[in-house]
Amino acid sequence: MGRTVLLKFVLAVLLVFGSGLSPAQAPHRSRFNFNPGWLVQTGDPANAQAPGFDDSAWKPVTLPYAWNEDSAFKVSIDKLPTGIAWYRKHFRVPAGAPGQRVHLEFEGIRMAGVVYLNGKLLGRHEDGVSAFGFDITDALKPAAEDNILAVRTDNDFKYKEIATGTAFHWNDTNFYANYGGISKNVWLHVTGPVHQTLPLFSSLGTTGTYIWAGDFDLATNSAKITAETQVRNDSMTPQTIGYTARIEDANHLLVGTMKGSDVTLAPGEMQVVSASQPVAHLHLWSWGYGYLYKVTTTISIDGKPIDAVTTTTGFRQTAFDHGELTLNGRVMQIHGYAQRTTNEWPAIGIDLPPWLSDFSNRLMVEGNANLVRWMHVTPSRQDTDSADRVGLIQSMPAGDSEGDSKGRQWEQRVELMRDSIIYNRNNPSILFYESGNKSISDEHMAEMKAVRDRYDPHGGRAIGSREMLASHVAEYGGEMLYVDKSASKPLWAHEYSRDEAARAFWDNESAPFHKDSPLYNRNQDSHAIEDVLRWDDYYRARPGTGDRVSAGGVKIIFADSNTHHRGDNNYRRSGAVDAMRLPKDGFYAGQVMWNGWVDPERPAMHILGHWSYPAGTTKTVYVVAAKVARVQLTLNGKTVGSVTASDTDPNPARALPLGTAALPDMPHEAGVPAGQSSDFLFAFPNIAFATGKLEAIGYDAAGKRITDTHLQTAGEPASIRLFAHAGPGGLHADGSDLALVDVEVMDSLGRRCPTANNMISFAIDGPAEWRGGIAQPAAGTDIPSFSNYILSRTLPVEDGINRVLIRTQPTAGKITVTATSPGLRSAMITLLAVPVKVDNGLATYDPAAALPSNLLRGPTPTGSSVHITRTSIPIVSATAGSNPDTAARAYDDNETTSWSNDGQLSTAWIDLTLKQASTPTQIDLKLNAFRTRRYPIRITLDGTPIYEGITPMNLGYTTIPLKPAQGTHLRIALTGAPIDDKPASATIEVNGKYDGAGVAPVTHDSKAILNVIEADVYQ
């Protein structure tokens, strides 16, 4: 043992024994916020890890801090700055820490980092996603001396693993926005030598604490709670430890205690200890009901507590079968968003405080989303914890770009899944583990499943991948945006409605008069309509519509993102809200359609757009409505339109008999008739603008008014209004906290002017840093090279509103924000940043500790959420004009197989034998090339014609209404060659030669080919 190490050990023993405790009985652990007091410098100066290196000119920052944050949304993802950046921190360990164990926990860095303490190499971390840590005990100096932590980061998009030369599959210039450096939180843990471990497997080989619930009795909301903890003995003698756990509810009331068996650990040994106890009358975590408990696990020696860890978690029951997701005994159709994992903001990237994560994620729940599918890589711990609080179900990936991998690159994906599961397995909001953003082999799926079974066998989570429709290993799946149905594992669309629209553009009739330009350059009205029509495809196949159902779908994306884009701007604008989380009309459309677990559960309406047009304007008004029997539109009290909701499930994918006029595919096109064009969209064409109140009123079947909404004409812009958002405890002067400041242009009566696009100039005074906002460029600007007003102190409002960011400094005080614009009355707002105590680089302040849970939706409702609209008629056999040996593929609940004839019209038929004589009312058909091909067909039942027409192009299934007849043998036959066409405007967004997953592509010729993937018959 070296002289220095020996001296530190003697000091440690003297300190501990001087307190009357043995080394193993050192006091409880402490957890410190390690974010304050860092220094950063881009470039790669020599010997920057050395304790004596001169860092006096480096930039002082508070973590999380990406060194290239200024470029967030300023440049496209592939242009985000990359390279080497060094971070250094001077700190002292707290008095009493020598002799105990001290660990660092990094929640993550981008991409790779080499970590040094006092010039000594601690280690390297390279995956750019997962949390990691180090036991720094032996490299620390005594409490009175400075320690120097140095981290060399490298965020090169081409970074390769040092040991193998292998690139990481997910380090992608399309999907994973590259905010480099230490862009997540860092914590310092001080424990006794016998302690509960951290869940940092790759770096420390440890798994931490695991809490789960089982043996549910939903009648009494009871469950058996189990706490399991890995304990390590770093003392020099064997230690016998006791293990207990206590459960406290959200009101800090004790609801349960548990005691495990005593365990003896040899020096250096780790063991897992556990305890279980039934607990009654639990508040089960649910959608919009982020009820959380604190479970404190304590280890003791000779009856004296030596280490306690508190885990915040929740309890819920899940099931994944019958094609459905069930939460706490209630079926739920998935509806929500696929959001880039970076979940980034302009000019700060992912450098944000926890309250702002809650602000963003709760907005999804307020929009009635029940699930967020994080894309490509594991989300930050800050976002997973936030989803717990706000009551938002998560689908958690490990890491990939698209497609399967092999060799070392596949091993990297498995290792990241393992580390991510261990780190996040106590988060009740995670219900899905995603093994790939595209199909992987069943062999690889089984490997991922084995990881789940080893490290989270009791968590009630399904593991699967995008696609995987026919896999018997994956526990869920679903294509990107096509409609898939299943009677077994849930299949849900992972990225539907992929188009783009900027919030700045209402419609063709509103300033700045951006012409609606599908694809990827839409206006808000067109984009919202697209969202409504696309959701209706999955809603039509919801639970309650037969044995095979769609588990739902998530729209890509929630918030505009600094990632892969197709539109005019250098960032993606598919969001339901913009990059500053200001809603677009599509957000409100989703809020209307998604207000229930399966079907909408309350009447709701939204009028798309605004009502402040120039005189002489005539336009179509669109109303999104749910759970109403009739929609009436009035202008200044006078009825200008009335539409009765259809009972026949209107949808563009619905097949119509010959001679029936179909609605246009996109209802906003000229000549659209008044009426209902989907389950939720009501159109009122040729409404002449007049100043005043435009109101939509919803009535039930008895004619009773049950809901309404309205738009009011605003006057000319007169003034500016400012409104600030901050965390529940106000602004904190920690150098990391942020305030959102909304800026609105108002008329003389205090109404927002929805067509105002005034330029606003801002000034700030006080201990704060301007981070600004984002906006579209003025007409005539070279859009690809435009900076999007990032960091500019002058930028426009859009549609009468915008939002900017103000960051605190480590100095407390008043912050004044002033906004001015020519011709408008100015506005000023004052904020107060309260002090945060930092001692020698350490803080006890936890920015997330006081954040409340969102409980507004209440507990999971009792009673069924499923309303039966039709029932399946079983098919028992089939024969066909050709290839009869494969005819059963047309009803095998496997959308990767199909039946097809030989190309002759005389053989283009298939007979389905029903289980018993029935009177079918509908048939759903999934026909190959459904996006680009229409099929002229005739359907007969025991020879009686019950339908003849041409199927529409669609995203999977077409629903065909059948004339009343009774029989057993249902024949589907072509009446002519299929008609090939361009994809419908709503489906062109996906390229590919064919549509069926795993089904052979069609040949575009004149042959009479009938190709049936699945057929479902109903009554």
Short mmCIF file of C-alpha atoms in Angstrom, two decimals, residues 551-811:
data_model
loop_
_atom_site.label_atom_id
_atom_site.label_comp_id
_atom_site.label_asym_id
_atom_site.label_seq_id
_atom_site.Cartn_x
_atom_site.Cartn_y
_atom_site.Cartn_z
CA ALA A 551 -54.11 -1.19 -30.32
CA GLY A 552 -53.92 2.40 -31.57
CA GLY A 553 -51.11 4.61 -32.77
CA VAL A 554 -48.83 7.53 -32.02
CA LYS A 555 -48.36 10.57 -34.21
CA ILE A 556 -44.86 11.68 -35.14
CA ILE A 557 -43.97 14.06 -33.45
CA PHE A 558 -45.15 16.00 -30.39
CA ALA A 559 -42.88 19.06 -30.56
CA ASP A 560 -40.98 20.39 -33.56
CA SER A 561 -37.53 18.87 -33.49
CA ASN A 562 -33.95 19.69 -34.48
CA THR A 563 -33.77 16.39 -36.36
CA HIS A 564 -34.40 14.90 -39.80
CA HIS A 565 -36.72 17.11 -41.84
CA ARG A 566 -38.30 17.25 -45.28
CA GLY A 567 -39.88 20.72 -45.35
CA ASP A 568 -38.47 24.16 -46.06
CA ASN A 569 -36.88 24.72 -42.65
CA ASN A 570 -33.73 23.12 -41.30
CA TYR A 571 -35.65 21.32 -38.55
CA ARG A 572 -38.68 19.04 -38.41
CA ARG A 573 -42.08 20.76 -38.04
CA SER A 574 -44.35 17.71 -37.69
CA GLY A 575 -45.14 18.63 -34.11
CA ALA A 576 -48.56 19.14 -32.61
CA VAL A 577 -46.81 22.00 -30.81
CA ASP A 578 -43.91 24.10 -32.00
CA ALA A 579 -40.39 23.98 -30.57
CA MET A 580 -41.39 26.35 -27.73
CA ARG A 581 -44.41 24.11 -26.91
CA LEU A 582 -46.97 26.56 -28.27
CA PRO A 583 -49.86 24.46 -29.62
CA LYS A 584 -50.84 24.20 -33.25
CA ASP A 585 -54.40 23.37 -34.26
CA GLY A 586 -53.51 19.69 -34.51
CA PHE A 587 -52.92 19.64 -30.75
CA TYR A 588 -56.49 20.73 -30.08
CA ALA A 589 -57.82 18.24 -32.64
CA GLY A 590 -56.12 15.42 -30.73
CA GLN A 591 -57.46 16.79 -27.47
CA VAL A 592 -61.00 16.41 -28.83
CA MET A 593 -60.60 12.94 -30.39
CA TRP A 594 -58.56 11.34 -27.59
CA ASN A 595 -60.63 12.29 -24.55
CA GLY A 596 -61.35 8.70 -23.52
CA TRP A 597 -59.66 5.37 -22.90
CA VAL A 598 -61.04 3.93 -26.15
CA ASP A 599 -64.02 5.92 -27.41
CA PRO A 600 -64.34 9.61 -26.56
CA GLU A 601 -66.00 9.80 -23.15
CA ARG A 602 -67.26 13.37 -23.14
CA PRO A 603 -68.58 15.80 -25.76
CA ALA A 604 -65.85 18.07 -27.11
CA MET A 605 -65.36 20.44 -30.06
CA HIS A 606 -62.73 22.65 -31.65
CA ILE A 607 -63.01 25.06 -34.57
CA LEU A 608 -59.88 25.01 -36.70
CA GLY A 609 -58.21 28.37 -37.24
CA HIS A 610 -59.33 31.85 -36.22
CA TRP A 611 -62.04 34.38 -37.13
CA SER A 612 -60.20 37.61 -37.96
CA TYR A 613 -60.18 37.76 -41.75
CA PRO A 614 -60.27 40.63 -44.25
CA ALA A 615 -63.71 41.71 -45.41
CA GLY A 616 -64.93 39.69 -48.37
CA THR A 617 -63.25 36.44 -47.30
CA THR A 618 -65.24 33.26 -47.89
CA LYS A 619 -63.86 29.98 -46.63
CA THR A 620 -64.61 26.48 -45.43
CA VAL A 621 -64.89 26.21 -41.67
CA TYR A 622 -63.87 22.91 -40.11
CA VAL A 623 -65.05 21.68 -36.74
CA VAL A 624 -63.45 18.73 -34.96
CA ALA A 625 -66.11 17.16 -32.74
CA ALA A 626 -66.51 14.04 -30.61
CA LYS A 627 -69.50 12.39 -28.95
CA VAL A 628 -72.11 14.66 -30.52
CA ALA A 629 -75.12 13.80 -32.68
CA ARG A 630 -75.24 17.13 -34.54
CA VAL A 631 -72.97 20.13 -35.06
CA GLN A 632 -74.53 23.55 -35.64
CA LEU A 633 -72.46 26.50 -36.83
CA THR A 634 -73.70 30.01 -36.06
CA LEU A 635 -72.33 33.45 -36.91
CA ASN A 636 -73.45 36.24 -34.62
CA GLY A 637 -76.33 34.05 -33.48
CA LYS A 638 -77.53 33.13 -36.96
CA THR A 639 -77.27 29.53 -38.15
CA VAL A 640 -74.98 29.19 -41.17
CA GLY A 641 -74.71 25.40 -41.21
CA SER A 642 -75.84 22.21 -39.50
CA VAL A 643 -74.49 18.68 -39.92
CA THR A 644 -75.96 15.55 -38.38
CA ALA A 645 -73.33 13.02 -37.37
CA SER A 646 -73.42 9.83 -39.40
CA ASP A 647 -74.17 6.48 -37.81
CA THR A 648 -72.33 4.63 -40.59
CA ASP A 649 -68.75 5.39 -39.58
CA PRO A 650 -67.78 7.83 -42.35
CA ASN A 651 -64.17 7.54 -43.40
CA PRO A 652 -62.24 7.99 -46.65
CA ALA A 653 -61.08 4.36 -46.32
CA ARG A 654 -64.67 3.13 -46.36
CA ALA A 655 -65.62 1.41 -49.60
CA LEU A 656 -68.72 2.71 -51.31
CA PRO A 657 -71.09 0.80 -53.62
CA LEU A 658 -71.05 1.57 -57.33
CA GLY A 659 -72.81 4.82 -58.15
CA THR A 660 -72.17 6.38 -54.72
CA ALA A 661 -70.36 9.71 -54.73
CA ALA A 662 -67.27 9.67 -52.54
CA LEU A 663 -65.99 12.57 -50.49
CA PRO A 664 -62.66 14.04 -51.61
CA ASP A 665 -59.62 12.49 -50.01
CA MET A 666 -58.63 15.86 -48.53
CA PRO A 667 -61.75 17.75 -47.41
CA HIS A 668 -60.08 21.17 -47.52
CA GLU A 669 -59.98 21.09 -51.33
CA ALA A 670 -62.34 23.29 -53.30
CA GLY A 671 -65.87 21.98 -53.75
CA VAL A 672 -66.01 19.99 -50.54
CA PRO A 673 -69.64 19.33 -49.64
CA ALA A 674 -71.02 20.24 -46.25
CA GLY A 675 -70.98 17.21 -44.05
CA GLN A 676 -69.02 14.78 -41.98
CA SER A 677 -65.87 13.50 -43.67
CA SER A 678 -64.60 11.26 -40.89
CA ASP A 679 -65.77 10.22 -37.45
CA PHE A 680 -64.55 13.55 -36.10
CA LEU A 681 -64.36 16.13 -38.92
CA PHE A 682 -67.29 18.34 -39.94
CA ALA A 683 -66.98 20.73 -42.89
CA PHE A 684 -69.01 23.92 -43.51
CA PRO A 685 -68.04 25.35 -46.92
CA ASN A 686 -68.61 28.84 -48.29
CA ILE A 687 -68.93 30.64 -44.98
CA ALA A 688 -68.71 34.39 -45.63
CA PHE A 689 -66.66 36.23 -43.04
CA ALA A 690 -68.37 38.85 -40.89
CA THR A 691 -66.96 40.49 -37.79
CA GLY A 692 -68.23 38.92 -34.58
CA LYS A 693 -68.67 35.52 -32.96
CA LEU A 694 -68.40 32.24 -34.84
CA GLU A 695 -69.81 29.46 -32.66
CA ALA A 696 -70.01 25.69 -33.02
CA ILE A 697 -72.67 23.97 -30.92
CA GLY A 698 -72.92 20.26 -30.29
CA TYR A 699 -76.21 18.46 -29.58
CA ASP A 700 -77.03 14.98 -28.37
CA ALA A 701 -79.50 12.63 -30.09
CA ALA A 702 -82.37 14.17 -28.13
CA GLY A 703 -81.51 17.64 -29.41
CA LYS A 704 -80.04 18.87 -26.12
CA ARG A 705 -77.12 21.30 -26.30
CA ILE A 706 -74.17 19.50 -24.67
CA THR A 707 -71.03 21.36 -25.76
CA ASP A 708 -69.92 24.45 -27.62
CA THR A 709 -66.89 26.47 -28.60
CA HIS A 710 -66.40 29.74 -30.39
CA LEU A 711 -63.99 32.14 -32.09
CA GLN A 712 -64.20 35.92 -31.77
CA THR A 713 -62.94 38.54 -34.20
CA ALA A 714 -60.10 40.57 -32.73
CA GLY A 715 -59.46 44.26 -33.32
CA GLU A 716 -56.30 45.94 -34.53
CA PRO A 717 -53.05 45.32 -32.58
CA ALA A 718 -52.70 47.80 -29.71
CA SER A 719 -50.40 46.44 -27.02
CA ILE A 720 -47.97 43.76 -25.88
CA ARG A 721 -48.67 41.41 -22.98
CA LEU A 722 -46.04 39.32 -21.15
CA PHE A 723 -46.69 36.27 -19.01
CA ALA A 724 -44.04 34.19 -17.25
CA HIS A 725 -43.90 30.45 -16.51
CA ALA A 726 -41.55 29.05 -13.86
CA GLY A 727 -41.29 25.98 -11.68
CA PRO A 728 -43.58 25.51 -8.64
CA GLY A 729 -40.97 26.99 -6.29
CA GLY A 730 -40.21 29.96 -8.53
CA LEU A 731 -36.93 30.73 -10.25
CA HIS A 732 -33.73 29.45 -8.65
CA ALA A 733 -30.39 31.20 -9.08
CA ASP A 734 -28.44 28.04 -9.84
CA GLY A 735 -27.22 28.99 -13.32
CA SER A 736 -29.46 26.34 -14.88
CA ASP A 737 -33.07 27.25 -14.11
CA LEU A 738 -35.18 28.77 -16.85
CA ALA A 739 -38.25 30.95 -17.17
CA LEU A 740 -40.58 30.89 -20.14
CA VAL A 741 -41.96 34.29 -21.07
CA ASP A 742 -44.98 34.42 -23.37
CA VAL A 743 -45.33 37.53 -25.52
CA GLU A 744 -48.72 38.31 -27.05
CA VAL A 745 -50.05 41.11 -29.25
CA MET A 746 -53.45 42.25 -27.98
CA ASP A 747 -56.21 44.49 -29.28
CA SER A 748 -57.67 47.38 -27.28
CA LEU A 749 -60.08 45.01 -25.50
CA GLY A 750 -57.36 42.63 -24.35
CA ARG A 751 -57.95 39.94 -27.00
CA ARG A 752 -55.06 38.25 -28.73
CA CYS A 753 -54.73 39.28 -32.39
CA PRO A 754 -54.48 35.91 -34.18
CA THR A 755 -53.01 37.30 -37.41
CA ALA A 756 -50.46 39.63 -35.81
CA ASN A 757 -46.85 39.03 -36.83
CA ASN A 758 -45.25 42.11 -35.29
CA MET A 759 -41.52 42.23 -34.61
CA ILE A 760 -40.84 42.41 -30.86
CA SER A 761 -37.61 43.70 -29.31
CA PHE A 762 -36.61 42.46 -25.87
CA ALA A 763 -34.31 43.80 -23.18
CA ILE A 764 -33.37 42.10 -19.92
CA ASP A 765 -31.84 43.52 -16.79
CA GLY A 766 -30.55 41.58 -13.82
CA PRO A 767 -28.71 38.29 -13.20
CA ALA A 768 -30.03 36.40 -16.23
CA GLU A 769 -28.94 35.12 -19.62
CA TRP A 770 -31.01 35.62 -22.77
CA ARG A 771 -31.75 32.36 -24.62
CA GLY A 772 -34.61 33.69 -26.75
CA GLY A 773 -37.04 31.84 -28.99
CA ILE A 774 -37.65 30.78 -32.58
CA ALA A 775 -39.69 32.02 -35.54
CA GLN A 776 -40.18 31.63 -39.27
CA PRO A 777 -38.20 33.92 -41.57
CA ALA A 778 -39.71 36.87 -43.38
CA ALA A 779 -40.83 36.43 -46.99
CA GLY A 780 -37.94 36.32 -49.43
CA THR A 781 -35.41 34.96 -46.91
CA ASP A 782 -33.13 32.11 -47.92
CA ILE A 783 -34.77 29.62 -45.58
CA PRO A 784 -32.14 26.82 -45.51
CA SER A 785 -29.43 29.22 -44.33
CA PHE A 786 -31.65 31.25 -41.98
CA SER A 787 -30.84 31.16 -38.26
CA ASN A 788 -34.52 30.96 -37.17
CA TYR A 789 -33.96 33.99 -34.91
CA ILE A 790 -32.03 31.78 -32.48
CA LEU A 791 -30.60 33.96 -29.67
CA SER A 792 -31.88 37.10 -31.38
CA ARG A 793 -33.36 39.72 -29.07
CA THR A 794 -35.71 40.82 -31.82
CA LEU A 795 -38.12 38.31 -33.30
CA PRO A 796 -41.74 38.24 -34.45
CA VAL A 797 -44.83 36.91 -32.78
CA GLU A 798 -46.57 34.27 -34.90
CA ASP A 799 -50.37 34.19 -34.99
CA GLY A 800 -50.27 36.79 -32.23
CA ILE A 801 -47.99 34.93 -29.78
CA ASN A 802 -44.46 33.73 -29.24
CA ARG A 803 -42.36 32.56 -26.31
CA VAL A 804 -38.78 33.16 -25.17
CA LEU A 805 -36.40 31.60 -22.64
CA ILE A 806 -34.51 33.37 -19.85
CA ARG A 807 -31.83 31.49 -17.90
CA THR A 808 -30.80 32.36 -14.35
CA GLN A 809 -27.24 32.96 -13.22
CA PRO A 810 -25.67 31.70 -9.97
CA THR A 811 -26.43 35.13 -8.50
#
